[in-house]
PDB file of C-alpha atoms in Angstrom:
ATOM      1  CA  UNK A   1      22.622 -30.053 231.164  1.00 53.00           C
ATOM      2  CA  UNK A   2      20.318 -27.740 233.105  1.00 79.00           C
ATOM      3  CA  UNK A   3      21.877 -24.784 234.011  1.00 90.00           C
ATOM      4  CA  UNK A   4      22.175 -23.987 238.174  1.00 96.00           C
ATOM      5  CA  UNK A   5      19.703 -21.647 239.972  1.00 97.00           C
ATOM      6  CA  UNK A   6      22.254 -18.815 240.512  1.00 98.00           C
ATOM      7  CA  UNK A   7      22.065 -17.204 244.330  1.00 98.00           C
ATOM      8  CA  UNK A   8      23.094 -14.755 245.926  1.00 98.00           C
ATOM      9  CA  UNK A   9      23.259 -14.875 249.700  1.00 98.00           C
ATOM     10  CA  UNK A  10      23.629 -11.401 251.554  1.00 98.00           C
ATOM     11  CA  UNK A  11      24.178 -10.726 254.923  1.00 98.00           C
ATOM     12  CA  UNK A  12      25.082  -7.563 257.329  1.00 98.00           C
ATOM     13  CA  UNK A  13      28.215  -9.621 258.272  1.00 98.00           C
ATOM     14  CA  UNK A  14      28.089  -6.965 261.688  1.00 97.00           C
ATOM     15  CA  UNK A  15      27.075  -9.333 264.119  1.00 97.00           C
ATOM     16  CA  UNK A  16      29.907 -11.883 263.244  1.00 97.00           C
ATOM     17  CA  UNK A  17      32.773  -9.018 263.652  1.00 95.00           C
ATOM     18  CA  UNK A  18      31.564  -7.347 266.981  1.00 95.00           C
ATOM     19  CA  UNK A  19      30.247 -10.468 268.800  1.00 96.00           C
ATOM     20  CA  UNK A  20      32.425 -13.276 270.077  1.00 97.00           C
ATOM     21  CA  UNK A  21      29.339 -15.338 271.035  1.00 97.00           C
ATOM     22  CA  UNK A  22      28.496 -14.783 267.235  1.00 98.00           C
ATOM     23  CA  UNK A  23      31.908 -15.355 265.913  1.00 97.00           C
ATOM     24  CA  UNK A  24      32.116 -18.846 267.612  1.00 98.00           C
ATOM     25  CA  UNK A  25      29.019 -19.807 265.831  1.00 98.00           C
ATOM     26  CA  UNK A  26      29.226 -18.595 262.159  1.00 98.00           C
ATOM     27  CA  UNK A  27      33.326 -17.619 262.177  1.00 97.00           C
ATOM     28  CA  UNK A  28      32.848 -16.805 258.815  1.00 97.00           C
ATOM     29  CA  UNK A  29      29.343 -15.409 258.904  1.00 98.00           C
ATOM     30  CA  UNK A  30      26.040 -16.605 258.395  1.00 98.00           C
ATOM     31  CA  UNK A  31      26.217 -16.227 254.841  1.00 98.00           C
ATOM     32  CA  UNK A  32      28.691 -18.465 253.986  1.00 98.00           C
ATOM     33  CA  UNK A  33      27.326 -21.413 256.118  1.00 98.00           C
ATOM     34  CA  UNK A  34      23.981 -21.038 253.915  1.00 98.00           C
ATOM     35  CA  UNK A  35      26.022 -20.449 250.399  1.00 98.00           C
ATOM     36  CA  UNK A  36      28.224 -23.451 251.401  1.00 98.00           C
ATOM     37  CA  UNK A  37      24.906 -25.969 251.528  1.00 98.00           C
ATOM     38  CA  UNK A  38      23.158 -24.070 248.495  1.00 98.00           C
ATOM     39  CA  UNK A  39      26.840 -25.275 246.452  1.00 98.00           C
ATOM     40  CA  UNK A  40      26.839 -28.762 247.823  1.00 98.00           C
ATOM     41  CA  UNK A  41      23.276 -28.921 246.702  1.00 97.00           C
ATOM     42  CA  UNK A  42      24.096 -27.956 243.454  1.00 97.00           C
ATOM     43  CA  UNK A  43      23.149 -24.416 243.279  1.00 98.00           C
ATOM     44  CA  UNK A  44      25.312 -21.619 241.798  1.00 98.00           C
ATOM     45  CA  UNK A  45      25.656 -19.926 244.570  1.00 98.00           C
ATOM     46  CA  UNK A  46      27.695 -16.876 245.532  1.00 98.00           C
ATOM     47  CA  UNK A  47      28.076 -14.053 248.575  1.00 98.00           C
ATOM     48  CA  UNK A  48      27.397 -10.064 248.965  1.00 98.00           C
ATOM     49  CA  UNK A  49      28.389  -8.250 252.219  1.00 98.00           C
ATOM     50  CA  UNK A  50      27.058  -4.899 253.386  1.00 98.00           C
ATOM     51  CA  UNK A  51      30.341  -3.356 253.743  1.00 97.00           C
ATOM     52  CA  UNK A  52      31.627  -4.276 250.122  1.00 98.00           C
ATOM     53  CA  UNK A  53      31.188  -1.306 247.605  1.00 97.00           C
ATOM     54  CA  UNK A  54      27.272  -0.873 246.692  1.00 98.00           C
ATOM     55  CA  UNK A  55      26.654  -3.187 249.366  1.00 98.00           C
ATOM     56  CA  UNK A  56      28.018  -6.031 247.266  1.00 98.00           C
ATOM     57  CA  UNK A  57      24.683  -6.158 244.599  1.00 98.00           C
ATOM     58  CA  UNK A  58      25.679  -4.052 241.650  1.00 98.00           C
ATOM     59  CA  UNK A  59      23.652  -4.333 238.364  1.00 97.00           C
ATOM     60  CA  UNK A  60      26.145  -6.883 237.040  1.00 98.00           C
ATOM     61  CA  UNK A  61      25.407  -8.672 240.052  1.00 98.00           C
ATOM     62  CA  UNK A  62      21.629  -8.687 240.375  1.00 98.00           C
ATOM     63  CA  UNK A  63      20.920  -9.049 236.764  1.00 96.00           C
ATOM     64  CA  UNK A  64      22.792 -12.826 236.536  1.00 96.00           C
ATOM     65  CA  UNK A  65      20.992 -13.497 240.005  1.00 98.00           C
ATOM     66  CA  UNK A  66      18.056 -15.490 239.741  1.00 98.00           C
ATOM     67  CA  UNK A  67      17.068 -15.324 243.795  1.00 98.00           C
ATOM     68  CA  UNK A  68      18.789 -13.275 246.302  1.00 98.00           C
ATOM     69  CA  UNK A  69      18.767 -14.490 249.771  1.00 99.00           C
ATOM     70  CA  UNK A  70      18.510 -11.793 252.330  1.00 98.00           C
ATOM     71  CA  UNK A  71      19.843 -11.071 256.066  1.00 98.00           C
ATOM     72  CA  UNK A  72      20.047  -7.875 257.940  1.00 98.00           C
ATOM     73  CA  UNK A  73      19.303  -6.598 261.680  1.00 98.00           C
ATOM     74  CA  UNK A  74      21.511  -4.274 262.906  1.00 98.00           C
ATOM     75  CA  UNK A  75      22.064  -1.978 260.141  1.00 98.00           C
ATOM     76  CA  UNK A  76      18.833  -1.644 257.771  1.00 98.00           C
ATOM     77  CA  UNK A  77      18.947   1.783 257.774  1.00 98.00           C
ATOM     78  CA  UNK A  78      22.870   1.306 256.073  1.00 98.00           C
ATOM     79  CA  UNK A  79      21.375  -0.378 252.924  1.00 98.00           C
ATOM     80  CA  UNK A  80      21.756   2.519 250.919  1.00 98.00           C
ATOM     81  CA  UNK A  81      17.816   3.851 249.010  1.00 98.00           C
ATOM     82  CA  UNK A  82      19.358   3.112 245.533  1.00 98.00           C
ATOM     83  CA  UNK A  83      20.312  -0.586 245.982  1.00 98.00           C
ATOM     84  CA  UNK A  84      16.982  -0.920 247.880  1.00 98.00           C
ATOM     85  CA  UNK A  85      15.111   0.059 244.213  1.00 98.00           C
ATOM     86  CA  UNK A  86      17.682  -1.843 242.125  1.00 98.00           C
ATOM     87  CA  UNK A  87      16.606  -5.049 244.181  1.00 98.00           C
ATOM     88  CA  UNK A  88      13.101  -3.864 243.941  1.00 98.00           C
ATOM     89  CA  UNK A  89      12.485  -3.201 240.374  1.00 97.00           C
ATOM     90  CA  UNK A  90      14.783  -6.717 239.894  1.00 98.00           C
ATOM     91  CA  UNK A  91      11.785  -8.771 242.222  1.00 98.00           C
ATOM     92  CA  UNK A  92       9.012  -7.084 239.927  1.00 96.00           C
ATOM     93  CA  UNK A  93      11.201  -8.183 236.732  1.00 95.00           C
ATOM     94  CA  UNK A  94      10.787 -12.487 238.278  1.00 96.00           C
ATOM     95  CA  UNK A  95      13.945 -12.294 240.371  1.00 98.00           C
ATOM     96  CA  UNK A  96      13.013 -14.795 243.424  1.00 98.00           C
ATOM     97  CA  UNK A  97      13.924 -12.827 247.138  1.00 98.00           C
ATOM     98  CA  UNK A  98      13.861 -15.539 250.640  1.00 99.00           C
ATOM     99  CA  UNK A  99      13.860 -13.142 253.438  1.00 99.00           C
ATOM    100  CA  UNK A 100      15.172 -14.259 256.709  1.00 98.00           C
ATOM    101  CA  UNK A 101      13.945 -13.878 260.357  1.00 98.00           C
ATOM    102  CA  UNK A 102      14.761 -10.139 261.325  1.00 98.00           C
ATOM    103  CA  UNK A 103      14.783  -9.371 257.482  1.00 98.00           C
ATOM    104  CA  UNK A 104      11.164  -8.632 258.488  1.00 98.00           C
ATOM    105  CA  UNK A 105      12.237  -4.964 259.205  1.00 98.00           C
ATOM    106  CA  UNK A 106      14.997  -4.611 256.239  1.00 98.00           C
ATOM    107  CA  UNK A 107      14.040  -1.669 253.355  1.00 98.00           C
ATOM    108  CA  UNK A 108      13.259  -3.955 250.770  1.00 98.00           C
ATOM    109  CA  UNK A 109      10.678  -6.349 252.574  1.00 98.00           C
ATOM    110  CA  UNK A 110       9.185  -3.464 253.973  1.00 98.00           C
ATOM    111  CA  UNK A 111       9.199  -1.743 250.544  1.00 98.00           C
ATOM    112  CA  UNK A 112       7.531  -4.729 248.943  1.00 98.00           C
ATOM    113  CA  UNK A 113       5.327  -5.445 251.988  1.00 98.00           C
ATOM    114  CA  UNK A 114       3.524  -1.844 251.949  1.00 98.00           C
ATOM    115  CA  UNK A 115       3.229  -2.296 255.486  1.00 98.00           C
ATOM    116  CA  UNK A 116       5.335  -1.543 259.143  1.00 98.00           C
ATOM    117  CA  UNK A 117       6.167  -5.347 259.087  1.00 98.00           C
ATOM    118  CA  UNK A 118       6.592  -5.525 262.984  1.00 98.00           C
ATOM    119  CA  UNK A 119       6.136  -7.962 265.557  1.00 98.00           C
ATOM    120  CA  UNK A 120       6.713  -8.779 268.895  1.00 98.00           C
ATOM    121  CA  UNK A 121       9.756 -10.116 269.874  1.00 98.00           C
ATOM    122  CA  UNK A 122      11.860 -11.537 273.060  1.00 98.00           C
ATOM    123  CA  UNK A 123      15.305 -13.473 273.859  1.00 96.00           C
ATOM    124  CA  UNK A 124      14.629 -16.233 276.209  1.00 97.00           C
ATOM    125  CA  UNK A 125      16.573 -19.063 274.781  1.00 97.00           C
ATOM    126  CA  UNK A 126      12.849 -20.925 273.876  1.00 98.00           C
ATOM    127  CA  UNK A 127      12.230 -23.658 272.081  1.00 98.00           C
ATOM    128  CA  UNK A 128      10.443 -23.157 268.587  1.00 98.00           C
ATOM    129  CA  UNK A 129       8.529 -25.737 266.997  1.00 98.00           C
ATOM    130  CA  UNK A 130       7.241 -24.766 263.459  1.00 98.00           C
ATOM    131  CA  UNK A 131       4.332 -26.640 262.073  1.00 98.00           C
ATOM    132  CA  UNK A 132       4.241 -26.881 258.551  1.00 98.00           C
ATOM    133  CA  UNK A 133       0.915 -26.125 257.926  1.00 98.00           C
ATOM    134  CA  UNK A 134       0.760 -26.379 254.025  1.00 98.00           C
ATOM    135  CA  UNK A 135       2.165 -30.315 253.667  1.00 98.00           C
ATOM    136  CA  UNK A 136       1.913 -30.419 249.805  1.00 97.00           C
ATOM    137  CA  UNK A 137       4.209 -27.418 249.226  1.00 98.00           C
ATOM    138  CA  UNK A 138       7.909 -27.462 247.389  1.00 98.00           C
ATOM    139  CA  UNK A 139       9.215 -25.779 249.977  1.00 98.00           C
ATOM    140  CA  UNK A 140       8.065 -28.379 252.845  1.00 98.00           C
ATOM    141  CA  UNK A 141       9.879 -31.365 250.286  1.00 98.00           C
ATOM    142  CA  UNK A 142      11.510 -33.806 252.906  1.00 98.00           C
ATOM    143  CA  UNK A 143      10.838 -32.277 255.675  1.00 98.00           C
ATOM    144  CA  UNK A 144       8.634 -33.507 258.378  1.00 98.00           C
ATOM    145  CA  UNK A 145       5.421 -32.084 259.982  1.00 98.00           C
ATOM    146  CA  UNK A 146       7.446 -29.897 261.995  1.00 98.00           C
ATOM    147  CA  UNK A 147      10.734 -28.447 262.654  1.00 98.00           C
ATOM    148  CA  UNK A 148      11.939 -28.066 266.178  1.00 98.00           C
ATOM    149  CA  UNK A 149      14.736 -25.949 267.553  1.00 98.00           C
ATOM    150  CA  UNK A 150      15.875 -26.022 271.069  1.00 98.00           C
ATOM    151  CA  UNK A 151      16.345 -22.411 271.491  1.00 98.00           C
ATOM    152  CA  UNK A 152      15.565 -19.803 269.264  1.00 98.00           C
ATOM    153  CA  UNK A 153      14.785 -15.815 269.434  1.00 98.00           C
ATOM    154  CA  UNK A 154      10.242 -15.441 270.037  1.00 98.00           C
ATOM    155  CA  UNK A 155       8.678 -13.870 267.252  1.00 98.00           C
ATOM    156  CA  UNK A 156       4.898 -13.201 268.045  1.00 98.00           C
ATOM    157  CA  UNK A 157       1.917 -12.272 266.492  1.00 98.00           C
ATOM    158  CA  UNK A 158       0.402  -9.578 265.405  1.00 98.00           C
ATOM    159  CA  UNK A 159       2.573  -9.572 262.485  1.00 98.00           C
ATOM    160  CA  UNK A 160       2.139  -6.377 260.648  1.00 98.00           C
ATOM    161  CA  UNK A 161       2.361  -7.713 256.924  1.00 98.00           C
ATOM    162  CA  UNK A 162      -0.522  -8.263 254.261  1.00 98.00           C
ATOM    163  CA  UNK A 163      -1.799 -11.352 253.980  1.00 98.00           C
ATOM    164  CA  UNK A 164       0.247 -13.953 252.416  1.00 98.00           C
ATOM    165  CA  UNK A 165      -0.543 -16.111 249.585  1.00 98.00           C
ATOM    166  CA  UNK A 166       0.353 -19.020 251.102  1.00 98.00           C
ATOM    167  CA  UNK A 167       1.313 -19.745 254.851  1.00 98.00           C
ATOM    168  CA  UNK A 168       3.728 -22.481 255.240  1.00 98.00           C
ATOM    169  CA  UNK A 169       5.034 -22.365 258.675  1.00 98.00           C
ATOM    170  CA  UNK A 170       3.268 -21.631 262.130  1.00 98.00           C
ATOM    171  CA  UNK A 171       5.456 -21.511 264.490  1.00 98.00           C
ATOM    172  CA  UNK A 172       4.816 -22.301 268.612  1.00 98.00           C
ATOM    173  CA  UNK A 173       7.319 -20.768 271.597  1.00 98.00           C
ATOM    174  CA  UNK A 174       7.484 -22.366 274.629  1.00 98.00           C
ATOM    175  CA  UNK A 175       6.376 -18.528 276.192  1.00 97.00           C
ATOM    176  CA  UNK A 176       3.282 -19.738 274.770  1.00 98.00           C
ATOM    177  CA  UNK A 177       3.253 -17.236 271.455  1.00 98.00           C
ATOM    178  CA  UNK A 178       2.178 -18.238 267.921  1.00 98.00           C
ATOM    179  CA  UNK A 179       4.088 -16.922 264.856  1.00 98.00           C
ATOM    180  CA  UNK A 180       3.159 -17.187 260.796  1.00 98.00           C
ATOM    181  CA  UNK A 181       6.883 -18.043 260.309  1.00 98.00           C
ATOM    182  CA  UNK A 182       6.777 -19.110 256.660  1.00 98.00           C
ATOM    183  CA  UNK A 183       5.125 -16.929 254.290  1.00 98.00           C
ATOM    184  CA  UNK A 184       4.711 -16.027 250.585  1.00 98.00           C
ATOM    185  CA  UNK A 185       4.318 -13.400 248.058  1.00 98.00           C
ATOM    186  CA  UNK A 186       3.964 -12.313 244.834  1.00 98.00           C
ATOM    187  CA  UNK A 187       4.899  -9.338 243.666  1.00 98.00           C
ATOM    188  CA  UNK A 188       5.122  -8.581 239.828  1.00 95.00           C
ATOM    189  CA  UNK A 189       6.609 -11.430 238.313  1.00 95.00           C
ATOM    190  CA  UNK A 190       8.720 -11.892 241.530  1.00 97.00           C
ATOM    191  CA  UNK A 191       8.232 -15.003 244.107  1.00 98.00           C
ATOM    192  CA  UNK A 192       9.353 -13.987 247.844  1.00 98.00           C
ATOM    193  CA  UNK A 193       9.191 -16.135 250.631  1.00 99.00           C
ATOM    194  CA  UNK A 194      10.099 -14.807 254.269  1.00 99.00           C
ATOM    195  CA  UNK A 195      11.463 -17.266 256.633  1.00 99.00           C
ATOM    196  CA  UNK A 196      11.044 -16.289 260.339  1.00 98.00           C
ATOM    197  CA  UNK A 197      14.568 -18.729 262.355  1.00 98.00           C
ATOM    198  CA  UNK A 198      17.329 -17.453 262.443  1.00 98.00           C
ATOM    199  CA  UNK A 199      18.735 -15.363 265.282  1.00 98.00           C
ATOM    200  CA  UNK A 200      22.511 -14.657 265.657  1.00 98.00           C
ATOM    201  CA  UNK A 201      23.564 -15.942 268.633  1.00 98.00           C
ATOM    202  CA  UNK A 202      21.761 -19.507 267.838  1.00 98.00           C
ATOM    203  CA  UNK A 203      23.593 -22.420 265.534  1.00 98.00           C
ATOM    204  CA  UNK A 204      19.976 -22.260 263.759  1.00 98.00           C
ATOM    205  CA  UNK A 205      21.861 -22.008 259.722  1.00 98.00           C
ATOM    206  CA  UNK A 206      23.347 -25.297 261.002  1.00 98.00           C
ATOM    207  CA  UNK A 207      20.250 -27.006 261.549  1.00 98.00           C
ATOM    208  CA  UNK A 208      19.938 -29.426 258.300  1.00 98.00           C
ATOM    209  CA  UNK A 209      16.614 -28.876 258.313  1.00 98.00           C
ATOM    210  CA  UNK A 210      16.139 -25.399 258.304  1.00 98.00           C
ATOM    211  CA  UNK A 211      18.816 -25.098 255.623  1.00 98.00           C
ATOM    212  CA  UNK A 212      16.624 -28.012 253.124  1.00 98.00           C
ATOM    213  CA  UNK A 213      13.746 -25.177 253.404  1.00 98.00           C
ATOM    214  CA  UNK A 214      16.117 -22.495 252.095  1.00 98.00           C
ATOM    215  CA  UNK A 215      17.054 -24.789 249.385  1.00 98.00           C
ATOM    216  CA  UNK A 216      13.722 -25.844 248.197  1.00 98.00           C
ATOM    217  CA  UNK A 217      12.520 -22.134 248.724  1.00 98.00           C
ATOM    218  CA  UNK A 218      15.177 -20.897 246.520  1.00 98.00           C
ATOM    219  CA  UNK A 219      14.135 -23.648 243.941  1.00 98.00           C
ATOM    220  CA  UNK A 220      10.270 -22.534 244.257  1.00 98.00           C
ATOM    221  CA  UNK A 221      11.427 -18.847 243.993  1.00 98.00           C
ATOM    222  CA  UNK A 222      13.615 -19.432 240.691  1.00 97.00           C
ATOM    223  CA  UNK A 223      12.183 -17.002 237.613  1.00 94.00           C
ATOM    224  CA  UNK A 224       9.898 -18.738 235.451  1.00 87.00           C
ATOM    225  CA  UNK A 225      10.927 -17.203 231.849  1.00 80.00           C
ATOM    226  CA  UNK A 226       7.520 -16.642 229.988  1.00 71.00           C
ATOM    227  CA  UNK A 227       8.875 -13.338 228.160  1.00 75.00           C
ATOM    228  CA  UNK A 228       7.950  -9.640 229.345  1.00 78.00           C
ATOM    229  CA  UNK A 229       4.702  -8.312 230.487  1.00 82.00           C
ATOM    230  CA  UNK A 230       3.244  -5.754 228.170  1.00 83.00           C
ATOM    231  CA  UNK A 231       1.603  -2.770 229.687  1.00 89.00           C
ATOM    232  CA  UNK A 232       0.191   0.232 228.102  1.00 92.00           C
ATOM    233  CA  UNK A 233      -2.123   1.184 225.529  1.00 94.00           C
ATOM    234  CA  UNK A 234      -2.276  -2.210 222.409  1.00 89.00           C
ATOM    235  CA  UNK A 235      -3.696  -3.429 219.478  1.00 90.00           C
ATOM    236  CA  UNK A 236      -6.598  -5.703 219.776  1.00 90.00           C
ATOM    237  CA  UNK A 237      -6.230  -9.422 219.142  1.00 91.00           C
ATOM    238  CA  UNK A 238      -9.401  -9.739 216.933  1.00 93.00           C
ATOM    239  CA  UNK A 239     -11.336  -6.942 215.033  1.00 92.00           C
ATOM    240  CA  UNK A 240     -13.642  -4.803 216.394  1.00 92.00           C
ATOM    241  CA  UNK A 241     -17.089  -4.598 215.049  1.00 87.00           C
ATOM    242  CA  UNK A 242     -17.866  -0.583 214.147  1.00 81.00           C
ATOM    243  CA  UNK A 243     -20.575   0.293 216.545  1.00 76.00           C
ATOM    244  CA  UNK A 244     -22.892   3.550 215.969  1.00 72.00           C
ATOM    245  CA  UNK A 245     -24.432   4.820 218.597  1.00 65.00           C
ATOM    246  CA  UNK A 246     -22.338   2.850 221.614  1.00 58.00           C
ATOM    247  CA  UNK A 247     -24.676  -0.309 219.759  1.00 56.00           C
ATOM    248  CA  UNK A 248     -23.528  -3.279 217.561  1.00 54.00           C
ATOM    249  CA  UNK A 249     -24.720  -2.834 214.182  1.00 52.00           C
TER     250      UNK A 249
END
């Protein structure tokens, strides 16, 4: 038997608790609507919370966690410097990262980004129609050429980030704004893909759709195990010739 993609999904879990609007929606946060589909579709999948002690993502945690899915808005500047780096230095080691819609401006994507990572942004209750521009991707399986979402927080361009390897999603607002709403990145052996839907106050983690693209980006994300990379001063493959003079003899 192959053994499950293990996730984590984390989440402020602040929004939930203060708003009713919120609560009604996701009455046991966000998180556990997107866990619930990753363990019907056969993922491993488990839950971290901001409040719980080191934000839920000890070294126990992250080290048997093969992607870690990421929400935050309200509180970025809570996620304490030291878990930032210990889910840092995990991405660099292959651990997969999805980062979604105002994850943008979280520590971590903005530590791995090297850049401001802002936008422009309004609440109008638009529609959002995201055009998968990259139809041969895994994380575009099964879904059609575009998603569409009755109403939905605007993210528009600029986007301050560097640019992506791939671009998956573009996404239109009925405001009239364009948005690159499905990106990804490499960094060390690390596979991150940020996700732009996703406000609070929408049913968006209900939308089947939207939840097949975190699936099959968790499955793209998952560590490929091809051993360590070895840095540093080595020994040479082959022999060197002796040269005399910076010339071959």
């Amino acid at each position: 038997m192959t053994t499950p993609i293990r996730v984590v999904v984390w989440n402020e879990f602040r929004h939930e608790k203060k708003d009713e609007q919120v609560r009604a929606i996701y009455p046991e946060g966000m998180h556990t609507v997107i866990a619930s589909y990753l363990a019907e579709a056969g993922f491993d999948a488990a839950t971290a919370v901001l409040d719980e002690p080191e934000h839920g993502l000890t070294d126990e945690v992250l080290d048997r966690c093969d992607v870690l899915v990421w929400w935050g808005h309200i509180a970025h500047d809570e996620v304490k410097d030291e878990v930032v780096e210990r889910v840092h230095r995990r991405v660099l080691e292959g651990m997969g990262l999805i980062v979604l819609h105002s994850g943008h401006f979280s520590k971590i994507f903005k530590t791995l980004m090297g850049t401001t990572c802002n936008l422009k942004w309004r609440e109008a209750d638009e529609k959002e129609r995201l055009w998968v521009v990259a139809p041969g991707h895994p994380i575009v399986e099964g879904i059609g050429p575009y998603i569409e979402l009755e109403q939905e927080e605007m993210y528009g361009e600029f986007f301050d980030i560097p640019e992506p390897d791939e671009t998956i999603f573009i996404s239109w607002f009925e405001g009239g704004e364009v948005f690159r709403s499905g990106c990804t990145f490499t960094r060390g052996k690390g596979k991150i893909f940020y996700f732009r839907p996703g406000h609070e106050t929408y049913p968006t983690y209900h939308h089947p759709d939207v939840l097949k693209v975190i699936a099959n980006a968790v499955r793209w994300a998952a560590p490929v195990n091809r051993g360590e990379i070895v840095f540093g001063n080595v020994k040479p493959l082959e022999p060197i010739k002796a040269k005399q003079g910076g010339v071959t003899p």
